[in-house]
Coordinates of C-alpha atoms in Angstrom, one line a residue:
M1 CA 11.2 -48.6 -34.6
A2 CA 8.8 -48.7 -31.8
E3 CA 6.9 -45.9 -31.1
I4 CA 8.1 -42.8 -28.9
K5 CA 6.4 -42.2 -26.1
Q6 CA 5.7 -39.2 -23.3
E7 CA 6.6 -39.7 -20.2
R8 CA 4.4 -38.5 -17.0
R9 CA 7.6 -36.7 -14.9
L10 CA 5.9 -33.1 -13.4
G11 CA 4.9 -32.7 -10.4
L12 CA 2.3 -30.3 -8.7
L13 CA 5.5 -28.2 -7.5
Q14 CA 6.6 -28.4 -11.1
A15 CA 3.3 -27.4 -12.8
T16 CA 3.1 -24.2 -10.7
A17 CA 6.2 -23.2 -11.5
I18 CA 6.2 -23.3 -15.2
N19 CA 3.0 -21.7 -14.8
M20 CA 3.9 -18.6 -13.1
T21 CA 7.0 -18.4 -15.0
D22 CA 5.2 -18.1 -17.7
M23 CA 2.9 -15.5 -16.5
V24 CA 5.6 -13.5 -14.6
G25 CA 7.7 -12.6 -17.4
I26 CA 8.2 -8.8 -18.4
G27 CA 5.0 -8.4 -18.9
P28 CA 3.9 -6.6 -15.2
F29 CA 7.2 -4.4 -15.3
I30 CA 6.6 -3.3 -18.3
T31 CA 2.3 -3.1 -18.5
L32 CA 2.7 -1.3 -14.7
P33 CA 3.0 2.3 -16.1
M34 CA 0.9 1.3 -19.8
V35 CA -2.1 0.2 -16.9
I36 CA -1.9 3.4 -14.7
S37 CA -1.9 5.7 -17.6
M38 CA -4.9 4.1 -18.9
M39 CA -6.6 4.2 -15.4
N40 CA -5.3 7.9 -15.0
G41 CA -5.9 7.4 -11.5
P42 CA -5.1 6.1 -8.3
Y43 CA -7.6 3.4 -8.7
F44 CA -5.3 1.6 -11.2
L45 CA -5.6 -1.4 -9.2
Y46 CA -8.8 -2.3 -10.3
A47 CA -7.5 -3.1 -13.6
W48 CA -5.3 -5.7 -12.1
L49 CA -7.8 -7.1 -9.8
A50 CA -10.0 -7.6 -13.0
G51 CA -7.4 -9.6 -14.8
A52 CA -7.0 -12.0 -12.3
V53 CA -11.3 -12.3 -11.7
L54 CA -10.7 -12.8 -16.0
S55 CA -7.9 -15.5 -15.4
M56 CA -9.9 -17.5 -12.5
V57 CA -13.6 -17.8 -14.3
D58 CA -11.6 -18.6 -17.0
A59 CA -9.5 -21.2 -15.3
M60 CA -12.5 -23.3 -14.2
V61 CA -12.8 -23.7 -18.1
W62 CA -9.2 -24.8 -18.6
S63 CA -9.6 -27.3 -15.4
E64 CA -12.4 -29.1 -16.5
L65 CA -11.3 -29.8 -19.8
G66 CA -7.7 -30.1 -18.6
A67 CA -8.3 -32.8 -15.9
A68 CA -10.9 -34.7 -18.6
F69 CA -8.4 -34.8 -21.4
P70 CA -4.7 -34.4 -19.7
M71 CA -2.8 -34.9 -23.1
A72 CA -0.2 -32.8 -25.0
G73 CA -1.7 -29.9 -26.9
G74 CA -4.1 -28.9 -24.2
S75 CA -7.0 -26.4 -26.7
Y76 CA -6.3 -28.8 -29.8
N77 CA -7.4 -31.5 -27.4
F78 CA -10.6 -29.6 -25.7
L79 CA -11.2 -28.3 -29.4
K80 CA -11.2 -31.2 -31.3
E81 CA -13.0 -33.2 -28.2
T82 CA -16.2 -30.9 -27.5
Y83 CA -17.1 -30.0 -31.2
G84 CA -16.3 -33.3 -32.6
K85 CA -13.5 -35.7 -33.5
N86 CA -15.2 -36.3 -37.0
G87 CA -17.2 -33.2 -37.5
L88 CA -16.6 -29.6 -37.2
G89 CA -14.3 -30.6 -34.2
R90 CA -11.3 -31.0 -37.2
L91 CA -12.0 -27.8 -38.0
M92 CA -11.8 -26.4 -35.0
S93 CA -8.4 -27.7 -33.9
F94 CA -6.8 -27.1 -36.9
L95 CA -7.6 -23.3 -36.5
F96 CA -5.9 -23.3 -33.2
V97 CA -2.7 -24.7 -34.5
W98 CA -2.7 -22.5 -37.4
Q99 CA -3.5 -19.7 -35.1
T100 CA -0.6 -20.9 -32.8
M101 CA 1.7 -21.1 -35.6
I102 CA 1.5 -17.4 -35.5
Q103 CA 0.7 -15.9 -32.3
A104 CA 3.0 -18.6 -30.2
P105 CA 6.2 -17.1 -31.6
L106 CA 4.7 -13.2 -31.6
V107 CA 4.7 -14.4 -27.6
I108 CA 8.3 -15.8 -27.9
A109 CA 9.2 -12.7 -29.3
S110 CA 7.2 -10.4 -27.5
A111 CA 9.2 -11.8 -24.7
A112 CA 12.2 -11.4 -26.3
I113 CA 11.9 -7.6 -27.3
G114 CA 10.4 -7.0 -24.0
F115 CA 14.0 -8.7 -22.9
A116 CA 16.3 -5.8 -25.0
A117 CA 14.0 -3.0 -24.2
Y118 CA 14.4 -3.0 -20.3
F119 CA 18.2 -4.3 -21.1
S120 CA 18.8 -0.4 -22.0
Y121 CA 18.7 0.4 -18.8
L122 CA 21.6 -0.9 -18.2
L123 CA 23.6 -0.5 -21.9
P124 CA 21.9 1.8 -24.4
L125 CA 21.6 -0.3 -27.3
T126 CA 20.8 1.1 -31.1
P127 CA 17.9 -0.5 -33.0
I128 CA 20.5 -3.1 -34.6
E129 CA 22.2 -4.1 -31.4
S130 CA 18.7 -4.7 -29.6
K131 CA 17.3 -6.8 -32.4
M132 CA 20.1 -8.7 -32.2
M133 CA 19.6 -9.5 -28.5
S134 CA 16.4 -10.1 -29.0
G135 CA 16.9 -12.8 -31.4
G136 CA 19.7 -14.4 -29.1
I137 CA 17.4 -14.6 -26.4
V138 CA 14.7 -16.8 -28.8
I139 CA 18.5 -18.9 -29.7
C140 CA 19.3 -19.3 -26.4
I141 CA 15.7 -20.0 -25.1
V142 CA 15.6 -23.4 -27.8
A143 CA 19.2 -24.6 -26.8
L144 CA 18.0 -24.8 -23.0
L145 CA 14.6 -26.6 -24.1
Y146 CA 16.1 -28.8 -26.6
R147 CA 16.1 -31.9 -23.5
K148 CA 14.5 -34.6 -21.7
I149 CA 11.3 -33.3 -19.3
E150 CA 12.9 -33.6 -16.2
D151 CA 15.7 -31.5 -16.8
I152 CA 13.4 -28.7 -17.7
G153 CA 10.9 -29.1 -14.7
K154 CA 14.1 -28.6 -12.5
I155 CA 15.5 -25.6 -14.5
S156 CA 11.6 -24.3 -14.5
V157 CA 11.7 -24.5 -10.7
L158 CA 15.3 -22.3 -10.5
L159 CA 13.5 -20.2 -12.7
W160 CA 10.7 -19.9 -10.5
G161 CA 13.0 -18.9 -7.4
A162 CA 14.2 -16.2 -9.4
V163 CA 10.5 -14.8 -10.0
I164 CA 9.5 -15.0 -6.3
L165 CA 12.5 -13.6 -5.4
T166 CA 12.6 -11.1 -7.6
L167 CA 9.0 -10.0 -7.0
F168 CA 9.2 -10.0 -2.9
W169 CA 12.0 -7.6 -3.1
I170 CA 9.9 -4.9 -5.0
I171 CA 7.1 -5.7 -2.5
G172 CA 9.9 -5.4 0.1
G173 CA 11.4 -2.5 -0.8
G174 CA 7.8 -0.8 -0.7
L175 CA 7.0 -2.1 2.9
A176 CA 10.1 -1.4 4.7
H177 CA 10.6 3.1 2.8
G178 CA 7.4 3.8 1.3
N179 CA 3.9 4.2 2.8
F180 CA 2.5 1.0 1.8
L181 CA -0.6 1.9 2.8
Q182 CA -1.6 5.4 1.2
P183 CA -2.6 3.7 -2.3
I184 CA -5.0 1.5 -1.1
R185 CA -6.1 4.3 1.2
D186 CA -6.7 6.1 -2.3
V187 CA -7.7 3.4 -4.6
N188 CA -11.5 5.0 -4.6
N189 CA -10.1 8.5 -4.7
G190 CA -11.6 10.3 -7.2
I191 CA -13.2 7.6 -8.9
T192 CA -16.7 7.8 -10.3
L193 CA -18.7 4.2 -11.9
N194 CA -19.8 6.2 -15.3
Y195 CA -19.3 4.4 -18.5
A196 CA -15.7 6.5 -19.0
F197 CA -15.0 4.2 -15.9
V198 CA -16.0 0.8 -17.9
T199 CA -14.2 1.7 -20.9
A200 CA -11.0 2.4 -18.6
I201 CA -10.8 -0.4 -17.2
G202 CA -11.7 -2.6 -20.6
F203 CA -8.6 -1.1 -21.9
A204 CA -6.2 -1.3 -19.4
S205 CA -7.6 -5.3 -18.8
V206 CA -5.9 -5.7 -21.8
K207 CA -2.6 -4.8 -20.3
S208 CA -3.7 -6.4 -17.5
V209 CA -4.4 -9.9 -18.6
Y210 CA -1.5 -10.5 -21.0
S211 CA 0.4 -10.2 -17.7
Y212 CA -1.9 -12.9 -16.5
L213 CA -1.6 -15.0 -19.2
G214 CA -0.1 -18.8 -18.9
Y215 CA -1.8 -20.3 -16.0
Y216 CA -3.1 -23.2 -18.9
N217 CA 0.4 -23.8 -19.6
V218 CA 0.1 -26.7 -17.5
C219 CA -2.6 -27.7 -20.0
H220 CA -0.2 -28.2 -23.1
L221 CA 1.7 -30.0 -21.2
G222 CA -0.7 -32.3 -20.0
G223 CA 0.8 -35.7 -21.2
E224 CA 3.8 -34.9 -19.0
I225 CA 1.9 -34.3 -15.7
I226 CA 1.6 -36.6 -13.2
N227 CA -1.8 -37.0 -11.6
P228 CA -3.4 -34.8 -14.4
S229 CA -6.8 -34.7 -12.9
K230 CA -5.7 -33.2 -9.5
N231 CA -2.6 -31.0 -10.3
I232 CA -3.7 -29.8 -13.5
P233 CA -6.6 -27.6 -12.0
R234 CA -4.9 -27.1 -8.7
S235 CA -1.6 -25.7 -10.5
M236 CA -3.3 -23.7 -12.5
F237 CA -5.5 -21.8 -9.3
L238 CA -2.5 -21.9 -7.4
S239 CA -0.5 -19.9 -10.2
I240 CA -3.4 -17.3 -10.8
A241 CA -3.7 -17.2 -6.3
G242 CA -0.1 -16.5 -5.8
I243 CA 0.4 -14.2 -8.6
A244 CA -2.3 -12.2 -8.4
V245 CA -1.2 -11.5 -4.6
L246 CA 2.2 -10.7 -5.8
Y247 CA 1.2 -8.3 -8.2
L248 CA -1.6 -6.1 -6.6
M249 CA 1.4 -6.0 -3.8
M250 CA 3.6 -5.2 -6.4
N251 CA 2.0 -2.2 -7.8
V252 CA 0.9 -0.9 -4.3
S253 CA 4.9 -1.2 -3.0
V254 CA 6.0 0.7 -6.3
V255 CA 3.2 3.8 -5.9
S256 CA 4.3 4.1 -2.3
V257 CA 8.1 5.2 -3.4
I258 CA 6.7 6.7 -6.8
P259 CA 3.6 8.8 -7.0
W260 CA 1.2 7.0 -9.8
H261 CA 1.2 10.1 -11.6
V262 CA 4.8 9.9 -12.1
A263 CA 5.0 6.0 -12.3
K264 CA 3.0 6.1 -15.3
D265 CA 5.3 8.1 -17.6
S266 CA 8.4 5.8 -16.5
Q267 CA 9.8 3.3 -19.1
F268 CA 12.2 1.6 -16.2
V269 CA 9.3 2.0 -13.3
I270 CA 10.9 -0.8 -11.4
S271 CA 14.8 0.2 -11.8
V272 CA 13.6 4.2 -11.0
F273 CA 11.6 2.6 -7.7
M274 CA 14.9 0.3 -6.6
Q275 CA 17.4 3.6 -7.0
Q276 CA 14.9 5.5 -5.4
L277 CA 15.1 3.3 -2.8
A278 CA 18.5 2.2 -2.8
G279 CA 20.8 3.6 -5.1
P280 CA 22.1 3.2 -8.5
T281 CA 23.6 -0.2 -7.8
A282 CA 20.5 -1.7 -6.5
A283 CA 18.7 -0.4 -9.1
K284 CA 20.9 -2.1 -11.8
V285 CA 20.6 -5.2 -9.6
V286 CA 17.0 -5.4 -9.8
T287 CA 16.8 -4.7 -13.8
C288 CA 18.9 -7.9 -13.8
L289 CA 16.6 -9.5 -11.9
V290 CA 14.1 -8.6 -14.2
L291 CA 15.6 -9.7 -16.7
V292 CA 16.1 -13.1 -15.5
V293 CA 12.3 -13.0 -15.2
A294 CA 11.7 -12.0 -18.9
F295 CA 14.2 -14.8 -19.5
A296 CA 12.2 -17.2 -17.5
S297 CA 8.7 -16.6 -19.5
V298 CA 10.1 -16.9 -22.3
F299 CA 11.2 -20.1 -21.4
S300 CA 7.8 -21.2 -20.3
A301 CA 5.8 -20.3 -22.8
T302 CA 8.2 -22.1 -25.4
L303 CA 8.2 -24.6 -23.4
G304 CA 4.4 -25.3 -23.9
Y305 CA 3.5 -23.9 -27.0
S306 CA 6.2 -26.5 -28.7
R307 CA 3.8 -29.4 -27.6
I308 CA 1.0 -27.8 -29.7
P309 CA 1.7 -29.0 -33.4
Y310 CA 3.5 -32.4 -32.3
A311 CA 0.0 -32.8 -30.6
A312 CA -2.2 -32.0 -33.7
A313 CA 0.6 -34.1 -35.9
A314 CA 0.3 -37.0 -34.1
D315 CA -2.9 -37.0 -34.1
G316 CA -2.9 -36.9 -38.0
A317 CA -4.3 -33.5 -38.5
F318 CA -0.8 -32.0 -39.1
F319 CA 2.3 -32.7 -41.1
K320 CA 3.7 -36.0 -39.9
V321 CA 7.2 -34.2 -39.2
F322 CA 5.7 -32.5 -36.3
A323 CA 4.7 -35.6 -34.5
R324 CA 8.7 -36.6 -34.2
L325 CA 9.9 -37.2 -30.8
H326 CA 13.9 -36.6 -30.0
P327 CA 15.0 -40.2 -30.0
T328 CA 16.3 -40.2 -26.1
G329 CA 15.2 -36.9 -24.6
K330 CA 11.5 -37.6 -26.0
F331 CA 10.5 -34.1 -26.4
P332 CA 9.2 -33.0 -29.9
Y333 CA 12.6 -31.7 -31.4
V334 CA 11.1 -30.4 -34.7
S335 CA 8.0 -28.5 -32.9
L336 CA 10.3 -26.8 -30.6
L337 CA 12.9 -26.0 -33.5
F338 CA 10.2 -24.5 -35.9
L339 CA 8.2 -22.4 -33.2
G340 CA 11.6 -21.3 -32.7
G341 CA 12.5 -20.4 -35.9
I342 CA 9.6 -18.2 -36.5
A343 CA 9.9 -16.4 -33.3
F344 CA 13.5 -15.4 -34.2
V345 CA 12.4 -13.8 -37.4
F346 CA 9.2 -11.6 -35.3
S347 CA 11.9 -10.6 -33.0
L348 CA 13.6 -9.1 -35.6
L349 CA 10.6 -7.6 -37.2
F350 CA 8.4 -6.2 -34.6
K351 CA 8.0 -3.7 -31.5
L352 CA 6.8 -4.6 -28.4
S353 CA 4.0 -2.5 -28.8
D354 CA 2.7 -3.9 -32.2
V355 CA 2.3 -7.4 -30.3
I356 CA 0.5 -7.5 -26.9
S357 CA -3.2 -6.4 -28.4
A358 CA -2.3 -8.7 -31.8
I359 CA -1.7 -11.8 -29.1
L360 CA -4.8 -11.1 -27.3
A361 CA -7.1 -10.3 -30.3
M362 CA -5.8 -13.7 -31.8
R363 CA -6.3 -15.9 -29.1
I364 CA -10.0 -15.1 -27.8
L365 CA -12.0 -16.5 -30.8
I366 CA -10.8 -19.5 -31.5
Q367 CA -9.2 -20.6 -27.9
F368 CA -10.4 -18.9 -25.0
I369 CA -14.4 -18.3 -26.0
A370 CA -14.4 -21.5 -28.5
Q371 CA -13.6 -23.7 -26.2
S372 CA -16.0 -22.3 -23.4
V373 CA -19.1 -22.8 -26.1
G374 CA -17.7 -26.1 -26.7
L375 CA -17.6 -26.9 -23.0
I376 CA -21.1 -26.4 -22.7
L377 CA -21.7 -28.7 -25.7
L378 CA -19.8 -31.4 -23.9
R379 CA -21.1 -31.3 -20.9
K380 CA -25.1 -31.9 -22.6
V381 CA -23.6 -35.6 -24.0
R382 CA -20.8 -36.6 -21.4
S383 CA -21.4 -38.2 -18.3
A384 CA -20.7 -36.5 -15.4
N385 CA -18.1 -39.2 -14.7
D386 CA -15.9 -38.0 -17.6
F387 CA -14.9 -34.8 -15.5
P388 CA -12.6 -35.7 -12.9
Y389 CA -13.4 -31.6 -11.9
K390 CA -16.4 -29.8 -12.2
M391 CA -16.1 -26.1 -11.5
P392 CA -19.0 -24.8 -9.3
F393 CA -22.5 -23.1 -10.3
F394 CA -22.1 -24.5 -14.2
P395 CA -23.1 -22.9 -16.4
W396 CA -22.7 -19.5 -15.3
P397 CA -19.2 -19.5 -14.5
V398 CA -18.6 -20.2 -18.4
Y399 CA -21.0 -17.5 -19.3
L400 CA -18.8 -15.0 -17.4
A401 CA -16.0 -16.4 -19.2
I402 CA -17.3 -15.8 -22.3
L403 CA -18.9 -12.5 -21.4
M404 CA -15.7 -11.0 -20.0
W405 CA -13.3 -12.2 -23.3
A406 CA -15.7 -10.7 -25.4
G407 CA -15.3 -7.7 -23.7
I408 CA -11.4 -7.9 -23.8
L409 CA -11.6 -9.0 -27.5
I410 CA -13.7 -5.2 -28.4
S411 CA -11.0 -3.5 -26.0
T412 CA -8.1 -4.4 -28.7
G413 CA -9.3 -2.2 -31.0
T414 CA -10.9 -3.0 -34.6
T415 CA -7.8 -2.9 -36.4
M416 CA -6.8 -6.1 -33.9
V417 CA -9.8 -7.8 -34.7
A418 CA -10.4 -7.4 -37.9
G419 CA -6.7 -8.8 -38.3
G420 CA -8.1 -11.7 -35.8
L421 CA -10.7 -12.6 -38.5
V422 CA -8.4 -12.7 -41.2
A423 CA -6.3 -14.8 -39.4
I424 CA -9.2 -17.3 -38.9
V425 CA -10.4 -17.3 -42.5
T426 CA -7.7 -17.5 -44.1
G427 CA -6.5 -21.0 -41.6
A428 CA -10.2 -22.0 -42.5
V429 CA -9.4 -21.5 -46.5
V430 CA -6.3 -23.9 -46.2
Y431 CA -8.1 -26.8 -43.9
F432 CA -10.9 -27.2 -46.4
I433 CA -8.6 -27.3 -49.0
K434 CA -7.0 -30.0 -47.1
A435 CA -10.0 -31.6 -46.4
K436 CA -11.1 -31.9 -50.1
L437 CA -7.6 -33.7 -51.1
N438 CA -7.4 -35.6 -48.2
K439 CA -11.4 -36.3 -48.2
E440 CA -12.1 -35.6 -44.9
W441 CA -15.0 -33.8 -43.0
P442 CA -16.8 -32.6 -44.6
F443 CA -15.8 -34.1 -47.9
N444 CA -16.0 -37.3 -46.3
A445 CA -19.4 -39.0 -46.2
E446 CA -18.6 -41.5 -43.8
T447 CA -17.4 -38.9 -41.6
Q448 CA -20.3 -36.6 -41.9
S449 CA -22.6 -39.7 -40.9
N450 CA -20.6 -40.0 -37.6

C-alpha cells in the first residue's frame, strides 16, 4: 500500500486566517472585564500591550524553528531537533505530545464552554443545557474538520471574515458614538510604577496572553503550507500585529461607552456595550457574531492540534494508529477524532475559570521555555544556512522570551505550576517505561553514542 502524504495547499492568506481565527475566540470578550478588574484602573491597556510584546518576541523563536522545520506537529519536531533526535530530544518531544493530549482538549473545551456561557445572554441555560451545548459545539467542529485541507482553508477564510466584521463593528460603534480618545488620554491616570503595578500586570497578562495564543498555529500545519520558509514567519507577525491593533481598539471602544469601573463587572460586556449604543436587537446580533467568532476559534485550534499526535506517530514516537491519514482527504482523522472525543468529555466536566490558567501552566515549561532554550543550543551546532528566517539581535529576544514566560508561569499560581510539574513528571515516568520496553534512549547504547 502506497504511503499517503500531506500536500502543501495553504497560502499566506489562509495561514494568517487560521492563526487569527484561533487567536480571536471567545477569549478577548470574556477576558476583557477580567483584565480591567485585575488592573483596577484606566491603565489596563498596558496588560494588552504586554501580551502583544510577549507574543511578538516569542514569534521570533517560532519563526526560526518553523521556517527551518516546516513539518506537521510544530513543537514536536522543534524539540526533537533542538535536543537531539537520538538523545534527550526523544524525551522532550514525547513530553510535548503527552501534555498536548491533555492541554489541547482543554483549549478546545475552554472555547466550547465559553461559547455556551456567552449564549446564555440570548437564552438563559440551565447547567445541564449549557453542558449539552458545549459538547455539541465540539461534535460540530470535528464534523466540519473531517475533510480535505483545501476545503478547510476556504472555511477558515470565511470564519476569519466573521472575526474581522465583529471587531470592526465593535470598534466602529465606539468611534461613532463614544468618546474614543478619552480612554487613551486617561491611560496613565493614577498609575504608580511600583511592585503592586508590576504584580498586577503579571496577573492580568495571564488573561491577555490567553487571548493572543494561537499565533503559532501555522507551525502545527507546517507540512501543508506553501513556501513555508517565508509564509510561516509572515503569517505569525501579521497575525499578532493585526490582532494587537484590533484588541487595543476594541478595549478603547468599549470603555469609551461603558466606564472601566462598570465594564470590569460585566459578564456580557460586548452585548451590554452594543445595547447601550444601538438597542437590544443590535445587542443580540453582536452576541451572535461573538458566538461565530468563538466557534471559529475552536475550529482553528482543533485543526492545528490534530496534526501533533499524527506527526509523532508518523515519526515512530507515538502510537501507530495516530499516523493514519484519511485515504481520500489526506488528513489525520484518527488524531482528530481522539482529541475531539477527549475535548467533548472535558467540555462536560470543567468550568471556564478552571482551564485558562491550567492551559498556560501546562504549555509554558515544555513548549515555550524548552523550545526557546533548544533554539539557543541548536544555533551553536547548526550552520546559519539551516535557518531561512533569522531573528534580529539574536540571542537577546530568546532570553527576553524565556524571562517573560517565566513571569507568566509564576503568575498562574502555585497550584497551576504544581499541576504542570505533576503532568511533566508523570509523562517522564511513562516515557522511561516505554523506552525501557522498546530499548530506546537512554536504554539503547547505540542511540546514546550518537
